[in-house]
């Protein structure tokens, strides 16, 4: 509904772009700075959340051993939302956005979420190819600065070994524990789809996809599997097909100023392999960006015709009878 409202009101999109960039700037700077504080000092309230939430993937409640989640509930949610907002800033370009991206990149690195790293790189490549020259210049500057700035930052924060080891696992997936767990989960849940042809229903919340007979929850780290598990094979295919068609239409919009939102769409779809990123807190940004990026010609034409009263139409036809191809219509005629 949010995407539809944005699509049907293209006259508000320019203002919406500015508001999104402003939000992305404030979010990236504020949460990344807090994330750095969280990583070094581990506030008591964050430590209590880490202990009582029983999330094994969140790290340990000790300094320099936290997978940063900032003001959100988990590193996964924080990294995905931060990635989308960094891409919105990158698509805008400029010195102010560049500074916010630099601060946000530090927070993103401390989450240790590799899928978000890959999605961010994919989105930045897209902006470098399809963005405006201001965005390209900003990314080139950021690349040069990063080459010289990243090593000292890693050494100063004591994260060079932690992040380096995590990065190296991208090239050795067979020994990666989380990758193997996710693969096994895919195999298990694919087999369970045979017993849930029509799905288990929409009573799901994020990664919690179903309840087993023992009453325990099953966490699914894969968007397509969760979609099929919730909606069934037939409606799951319809949902994925609709996502594909809408996203393809968004990328046919030639406005280079929308490179950031379109990069966010690309990032969200890429992350769909690791979680259902089209719903929940991340999905909210996805549908906003999709509503902005769809070609507005159809919505604009329909809205313009519906707002014009018959007298204005008849006056225009009287002034240019040849353009209408018919005789003029008296004022007030239906």
Coordinates of C-alpha atoms in Angstrom, one line a residue:
X1 CA 0.0 0.0 0.0
X2 CA 2.9 2.4 0.7
X3 CA 4.5 1.6 -2.7
X4 CA 1.1 2.1 -4.4
X5 CA 0.5 5.5 -2.7
X6 CA 3.9 6.7 -3.8
X7 CA 3.4 5.5 -7.3
X8 CA 0.0 7.2 -7.6
X9 CA 1.4 10.5 -6.4
X10 CA 4.5 11.3 -8.4
X11 CA 4.3 15.0 -7.7
X12 CA 5.4 14.3 -4.1
X13 CA 8.4 12.1 -5.1
X14 CA 10.9 15.0 -5.3
X15 CA 10.2 15.9 -1.7
X16 CA 10.2 12.3 -0.6
X17 CA 13.7 11.8 -2.1
X18 CA 15.1 14.6 0.0
X19 CA 13.4 13.3 3.1
X20 CA 14.8 9.8 2.5
X21 CA 18.3 11.1 2.0
X22 CA 18.0 13.2 5.2
X23 CA 16.8 10.2 7.2
X24 CA 19.6 8.0 5.7
X25 CA 22.2 10.6 6.8
X26 CA 20.9 10.9 10.3
X27 CA 20.4 7.1 10.7
X28 CA 23.9 6.2 9.3
X29 CA 25.8 8.7 11.4
X30 CA 23.9 8.3 14.7
X31 CA 23.6 4.5 14.7
X32 CA 27.1 3.9 13.5
X33 CA 28.6 6.1 16.1
X34 CA 26.5 4.4 18.8
X35 CA 27.6 1.0 17.3
X36 CA 31.2 2.0 17.7
X37 CA 30.5 2.9 21.4
X38 CA 28.6 -0.4 21.8
X39 CA 31.6 -2.3 20.3
X40 CA 34.1 -0.7 22.7
X41 CA 32.2 -0.4 25.9
X42 CA 29.1 -2.7 25.7
X43 CA 26.5 -0.7 27.7
X44 CA 24.7 -2.7 30.4
X45 CA 21.3 -2.6 28.7
X46 CA 22.9 -4.0 25.5
X47 CA 24.7 -6.7 27.4
X48 CA 21.5 -7.8 29.1
X49 CA 19.7 -8.0 25.8
X50 CA 22.5 -10.2 24.4
X51 CA 22.3 -12.5 27.4
X52 CA 18.5 -12.9 27.7
X53 CA 17.7 -13.0 24.0
X54 CA 19.7 -16.2 23.6
X55 CA 20.9 -15.2 20.1
X56 CA 24.2 -17.2 19.6
X57 CA 25.1 -15.2 16.4
X58 CA 25.2 -11.8 18.2
X59 CA 28.6 -12.3 19.8
X60 CA 29.6 -12.1 23.4
X61 CA 28.7 -9.3 25.8
X62 CA 32.3 -8.2 26.2
X63 CA 34.2 -5.3 24.7
X64 CA 35.5 -6.0 21.1
X65 CA 33.6 -9.3 21.0
X66 CA 30.1 -7.9 20.0
X67 CA 28.7 -8.1 16.6
X68 CA 27.3 -4.6 16.5
X69 CA 23.5 -4.2 16.3
X70 CA 23.4 -0.6 17.5
X71 CA 19.8 0.5 18.4
X72 CA 18.1 -2.5 16.6
X73 CA 17.6 -6.0 17.9
X74 CA 20.2 -7.9 15.9
X75 CA 23.2 -7.5 13.6
X76 CA 21.2 -8.9 10.7
X77 CA 18.4 -6.3 10.8
X78 CA 20.8 -3.5 11.5
X79 CA 23.2 -4.4 8.7
X80 CA 20.4 -4.7 6.1
X81 CA 18.8 -1.4 7.0
X82 CA 22.1 0.4 7.2
X83 CA 23.1 -1.0 3.8
X84 CA 19.9 0.3 2.1
X85 CA 20.4 3.7 3.6
X86 CA 24.1 3.9 2.6
X87 CA 23.0 3.1 -1.0
X88 CA 20.5 5.9 -0.8
X89 CA 23.3 8.3 0.2
X90 CA 25.6 7.0 -2.4
X91 CA 23.1 7.5 -5.1
X92 CA 22.8 11.2 -4.1
X93 CA 26.5 11.9 -3.9
X94 CA 28.2 15.0 -2.5
X95 CA 30.6 15.7 0.3
X96 CA 28.0 15.5 3.1
X97 CA 26.7 12.1 1.9
X98 CA 30.3 11.0 1.5
X99 CA 31.1 11.7 5.1
X100 CA 28.0 9.8 6.3
X101 CA 28.9 6.8 4.1
X102 CA 32.4 6.7 5.6
X103 CA 30.9 6.7 9.1
X104 CA 28.2 4.1 8.2
X105 CA 30.8 1.8 6.5
X106 CA 32.5 1.5 9.9
X107 CA 29.2 0.4 11.5
X108 CA 28.5 -2.0 8.7
X109 CA 31.9 -3.6 9.0
X110 CA 31.4 -4.1 12.8
X111 CA 28.2 -6.1 12.2
X112 CA 30.3 -8.9 10.6
X113 CA 27.3 -9.7 8.3
X114 CA 29.0 -10.9 5.1
X115 CA 25.8 -11.0 3.0
X116 CA 25.3 -7.3 3.7
X117 CA 28.9 -6.6 2.7
X118 CA 28.3 -8.4 -0.7
X119 CA 25.0 -6.6 -1.2
X120 CA 26.5 -3.2 -0.5
X121 CA 29.3 -3.9 -3.0
X122 CA 26.8 -4.9 -5.6
X123 CA 24.7 -1.8 -5.0
X124 CA 27.8 0.5 -5.2
X125 CA 28.8 -1.1 -8.5
X126 CA 25.4 -0.4 -9.9
X127 CA 25.5 3.2 -8.8
X128 CA 29.0 3.6 -10.4
X129 CA 27.5 2.4 -13.7
X130 CA 24.1 3.9 -13.7
X131 CA 24.3 6.9 -11.3
X132 CA 24.8 10.6 -11.9
X133 CA 28.3 12.0 -12.3
X134 CA 28.2 13.5 -8.7
X135 CA 27.6 10.0 -7.3
X136 CA 30.3 8.5 -9.4
X137 CA 32.8 11.2 -8.3
X138 CA 31.9 10.6 -4.7
X139 CA 32.3 6.9 -5.0
X140 CA 35.7 7.4 -6.7
X141 CA 36.8 9.7 -3.8
X142 CA 35.5 7.2 -1.2
X143 CA 37.5 4.4 -2.9
X144 CA 40.7 6.3 -2.8
X145 CA 40.3 7.4 0.8
X146 CA 39.3 3.9 1.9
X147 CA 42.6 2.5 0.5
X148 CA 44.6 4.6 2.9
X149 CA 42.1 4.9 5.8
X150 CA 40.8 1.4 6.4
X151 CA 44.1 -0.2 7.6
X152 CA 44.7 2.4 10.4
X153 CA 41.0 2.2 11.5
X154 CA 41.1 -1.6 11.8
X155 CA 44.4 -1.4 13.8
X156 CA 43.0 1.4 16.1
X157 CA 39.8 -0.6 16.9
X158 CA 41.5 -3.9 17.2
X159 CA 39.3 -5.5 14.6
X160 CA 41.8 -6.4 11.9
X161 CA 41.9 -10.1 12.8
X162 CA 38.2 -10.4 13.5
X163 CA 37.0 -8.8 10.3
X164 CA 39.9 -10.3 8.3
X165 CA 39.0 -13.9 9.4
X166 CA 35.4 -13.3 8.6
X167 CA 36.2 -11.9 5.1
X168 CA 38.4 -14.9 4.3
X169 CA 35.6 -17.3 4.9
X170 CA 33.9 -15.9 1.7
X171 CA 36.6 -17.9 -0.2
X172 CA 36.4 -21.0 1.9
X173 CA 32.7 -21.8 2.1
X174 CA 33.1 -25.5 2.8
X175 CA 34.6 -24.8 6.2
X176 CA 32.2 -22.0 7.0
X177 CA 29.8 -23.1 9.8
X178 CA 27.0 -20.7 9.1
X179 CA 27.1 -21.5 5.4
X180 CA 26.8 -25.2 6.1
X181 CA 24.0 -24.7 8.6
X182 CA 22.1 -22.6 6.0
X183 CA 22.6 -25.3 3.4
X184 CA 21.4 -28.0 5.7
X185 CA 18.4 -25.9 6.6
X186 CA 17.5 -25.5 2.9
X187 CA 17.7 -29.2 2.4
X188 CA 15.5 -29.9 5.4
X189 CA 12.8 -27.4 4.6
X190 CA 12.7 -28.3 0.9
X191 CA 11.8 -31.8 1.9
X192 CA 9.1 -30.4 4.3
X193 CA 7.5 -28.5 1.4
X194 CA 6.0 -31.8 0.1
X195 CA 3.8 -31.8 3.2
X196 CA 2.8 -28.1 2.9
X197 CA 1.8 -27.7 -0.7
X198 CA -0.6 -24.9 0.2
X199 CA 1.6 -23.3 2.8
X200 CA 1.4 -22.9 6.5
X201 CA -0.2 -19.4 6.3
X202 CA 0.8 -15.8 6.9
X203 CA 1.2 -16.1 10.7
X204 CA 4.9 -15.6 10.4
X205 CA 7.2 -12.9 11.9
X206 CA 10.5 -12.3 10.1
X207 CA 12.7 -15.4 10.2
X208 CA 10.2 -17.4 12.4
X209 CA 8.5 -19.4 9.7
X210 CA 6.7 -22.2 11.3
X211 CA 5.9 -24.1 14.5
X212 CA 6.9 -27.8 14.7
X213 CA 4.7 -30.4 16.4
X214 CA 6.8 -29.9 19.6
X215 CA 5.9 -26.2 19.7
X216 CA 9.4 -24.9 19.0
X217 CA 10.1 -22.4 16.4
X218 CA 12.1 -23.0 13.2
X219 CA 14.4 -20.3 11.9
X220 CA 14.7 -20.1 8.1
X221 CA 17.6 -18.2 6.7
X222 CA 16.4 -18.1 3.2
X223 CA 13.7 -15.9 1.6
X224 CA 12.5 -18.2 -1.2
X225 CA 12.1 -21.2 1.2
X226 CA 10.2 -19.1 3.8
X227 CA 7.9 -17.7 1.0
X228 CA 7.1 -21.1 -0.2
X229 CA 6.7 -22.4 3.3
X230 CA 4.2 -19.7 4.2
X231 CA 2.3 -19.3 0.9
X232 CA 2.7 -22.7 -0.7
X233 CA 4.2 -23.5 -4.0
X234 CA 1.6 -21.9 -6.3
X235 CA 1.1 -18.6 -4.5
X236 CA 4.8 -18.5 -3.6
X237 CA 5.6 -18.6 -7.3
X238 CA 3.1 -15.8 -8.0
X239 CA 4.6 -13.7 -5.2
X240 CA 8.2 -14.1 -6.6
X241 CA 7.0 -13.5 -10.1
X242 CA 5.3 -10.3 -9.1
X243 CA 8.4 -9.1 -7.3
X244 CA 10.4 -9.9 -10.5
X245 CA 8.0 -8.0 -12.8
X246 CA 7.8 -4.9 -10.6
X247 CA 11.5 -4.8 -10.1
X248 CA 12.2 -5.1 -13.8
X249 CA 9.9 -2.2 -14.5
X250 CA 11.7 -0.1 -11.9
X251 CA 15.0 -0.6 -13.7
X252 CA 13.5 0.6 -17.0
X253 CA 13.1 4.1 -15.4
X254 CA 15.8 6.2 -17.0
X255 CA 16.1 8.8 -14.3
X256 CA 19.7 8.7 -13.1
X257 CA 18.6 10.5 -9.9
X258 CA 16.9 7.2 -8.9
X259 CA 20.1 5.2 -8.9
X260 CA 20.2 5.0 -5.1
X261 CA 16.6 3.6 -4.7
X262 CA 17.2 1.2 -7.6
X263 CA 20.5 0.1 -6.0
X264 CA 18.5 -0.5 -2.8
X265 CA 16.0 -2.6 -4.7
X266 CA 18.8 -4.7 -6.2
X267 CA 20.5 -5.0 -2.8
X268 CA 17.2 -6.2 -1.2
X269 CA 16.6 -8.8 -3.9
X270 CA 20.2 -10.1 -3.6
X271 CA 19.7 -10.5 0.1
X272 CA 16.5 -12.5 -0.4
X273 CA 18.7 -15.6 -0.6
X274 CA 19.7 -15.1 3.1
X275 CA 16.3 -13.9 4.5
X276 CA 12.9 -12.6 3.6
X277 CA 14.0 -9.0 3.0
X278 CA 10.7 -7.9 1.3
X279 CA 8.8 -7.9 4.6
X280 CA 9.4 -6.4 8.1
X281 CA 11.7 -3.5 8.8
X282 CA 13.8 -4.0 5.7
X283 CA 10.8 -4.6 3.4
X284 CA 9.4 -1.2 4.4
X285 CA 12.4 0.5 2.7
X286 CA 12.2 -1.9 -0.3
X287 CA 8.6 -1.0 -1.1
X288 CA 9.3 2.8 -0.6
X289 CA 12.1 2.5 -3.1
X290 CA 10.1 0.4 -5.5
X291 CA 7.2 2.9 -5.5
X292 CA 9.6 5.7 -6.2
X293 CA 11.4 3.9 -9.0
X294 CA 8.4 2.6 -11.1
X295 CA 7.9 4.7 -14.3
X296 CA 5.2 7.2 -13.3
X297 CA 3.8 7.9 -16.8
X298 CA 0.7 5.7 -16.4
X299 CA -0.2 7.1 -12.9
X300 CA 0.4 10.7 -14.0
X301 CA -1.7 10.4 -17.1
X302 CA -4.6 8.8 -15.2
X303 CA -4.5 11.3 -12.4
X304 CA -4.3 14.2 -14.7
X305 CA -7.4 13.1 -16.7
X306 CA -9.4 12.4 -13.6
X307 CA -8.7 15.8 -12.1
X308 CA -9.6 17.8 -15.2
X309 CA -13.2 19.0 -15.3
X310 CA -15.4 18.8 -18.5
X311 CA -15.4 22.6 -19.1
X312 CA -11.6 22.8 -19.3
X313 CA -11.5 19.8 -21.7
X314 CA -14.2 21.5 -23.9
X315 CA -12.3 24.8 -23.9
X316 CA -9.1 23.1 -25.0
X317 CA -10.9 21.2 -27.8
X318 CA -12.5 24.5 -29.0
X319 CA -9.2 26.2 -29.1
X320 CA -7.6 23.3 -31.0
X321 CA -10.3 21.4 -32.8
X322 CA -7.9 19.8 -35.1
X323 CA -5.8 18.2 -32.3
X324 CA -8.9 16.4 -30.9
X325 CA -9.9 14.9 -34.3
X326 CA -13.6 15.6 -33.5
X327 CA -16.0 18.6 -33.3
X328 CA -15.9 20.9 -30.3
X329 CA -18.1 20.1 -27.3
X330 CA -20.2 22.8 -25.6
X331 CA -19.1 23.8 -22.1
X332 CA -20.7 21.7 -19.4
X333 CA -21.4 18.7 -21.7
X334 CA -20.7 15.3 -20.2

